[in-house]
Amino acid sequence: MANQVQYIFDNKNLRQSEPQKFRPEDLKRDEMIVNIGPQHPSTHGVLRLEVITSGEEIVEVVPHIGYLHRCFEKHAENLPYNQTIPFVDRMDYLAAMNSEHAFAMGVERMLGIEKDIPARVEYVRVVVAELNRLASHFVALGSYGMDLGAVTAFFWMMRDREHILRLLEWASGARMLYNYIWIGGLFYDLPVGFEERCLEFVNYLKPKLKELEQVVIDNTIFVNRTANVGVLPLDLAINYGITGPMLRGSGLRFDLRKVDAYSVYPEIDFDVPVGKGQMGQLGDCWDRTWVRVQECYESIRIIEQALEKLTKEHKRDRDFDPRAMVPKKIRPKAQDMYVRAENPKGETGFYFRADGRSDIPLRCKARGASFVNLSIINELAKGGQIADLIAVIGSIDIVLGEVDR
């Protein structure tokens, strides 16, 4: 054992572990390979970008992913449906409630109990999902402001996000990874006084969002950095399968809460904001950021209406059991099922294949919005400046847990 060689140095090791698309000998005159990430804070996680530059101009961008592989799909093939939910949380860990909602809906639809879920459970799901949407957008807006030099925005957004995390921790016991929305119901009903405290927070938040718009979104420096930068034409967005605020920023009013009308969203009145090219071209970085801010206002409207239902028509009582419809054994009939939902970053979907004999799926494929949206980065950044690449990455709003799954 003493003579055993544990490691042999080889000059090829680095190239094999970090493969490049381009080789230095293939570059044209004045071109250069620049690596951005995976440790760079503006790549929003462990994302490595292989950038070919000609001076300051970007020739091509190649994203390298896989540094944060979660093995979600392999976990899902080896665990019962209900035990997979904690792993769902860890994909888009900034919007775990939204992902849980999509996964639970999928299994409920396979079991045929989707229409039997109590109304109070559905409204609670909507409240926590929209709170999590706000928290996710706050990270996107705050970190994006910091990427472009507006550090104040980051402090403001983290301050207000903390209120949301405390509300969700009060309801579920966890700050970010909740395991709160269960198949057929909820882990527990909302704590006594949650509805009133949540309404207080919503009323506090409205002027804060207005302040954010005035100080950051309409700021001349911010507009100069984002308007006419990273323009995404609508036809290109559709062809790439882009969803969420990125697609709506290009002018298409497509929101799965309206299109698929899942849960109790059809009973709630809210608008779907779309980009209009107010400060530059339609579908630029400014439009995408503006859409996220407007979605925060719409989430507040949804929460207010859901809270009204939870304090009046579907008020809590001693007999209410949030686990009443939670099945003891989850064994769907043999089938294939794809279910999708509108997450803060776009369409999150789960494709299930059940054999009818087991409570473990044969296959569970996750469709992460961040993974699909990231694929268009070369089209957005090509021909721009290196500084504009940072603005483009932030406007996509990715989370690497969902990219790598």
mmCIF file of N, CA, C and O in Angstrom, residues 175 225 242 310 348:
data_model
loop_
_atom_site.group_PDB
_atom_site.id
_atom_site.type_symbol
_atom_site.label_atom_id
_atom_site.label_comp_id
_atom_site.label_asym_id
_atom_site.label_seq_id
_atom_site.Cartn_x
_atom_site.Cartn_y
_atom_site.Cartn_z
ATOM 1 N N ARG A 175 -36.908 27.480 5.457
ATOM 2 C CA ARG A 175 -36.746 28.788 4.811
ATOM 3 C C ARG A 175 -36.808 28.706 3.288
ATOM 4 O O ARG A 175 -37.338 29.595 2.637
ATOM 5 N N ARG A 225 -27.853 50.672 -19.852
ATOM 6 C CA ARG A 225 -27.199 49.367 -19.822
ATOM 7 C C ARG A 225 -28.078 48.242 -20.355
ATOM 8 O O ARG A 225 -27.570 47.181 -20.723
ATOM 9 N N ILE A 242 -38.574 29.173 -25.557
ATOM 10 C CA ILE A 242 -38.414 30.072 -24.407
ATOM 11 C C ILE A 242 -39.780 30.302 -23.760
ATOM 12 O O ILE A 242 -40.794 30.437 -24.448
ATOM 13 N N LEU A 310 -59.668 32.819 1.777
ATOM 14 C CA LEU A 310 -59.267 32.009 2.932
ATOM 15 C C LEU A 310 -59.805 32.549 4.250
ATOM 16 O O LEU A 310 -59.834 31.817 5.249
ATOM 17 N N THR A 348 -42.212 24.986 -16.023
ATOM 18 C CA THR A 348 -41.611 23.815 -15.386
ATOM 19 C C THR A 348 -42.577 22.646 -15.562
ATOM 20 O O THR A 348 -43.753 22.759 -15.215
#
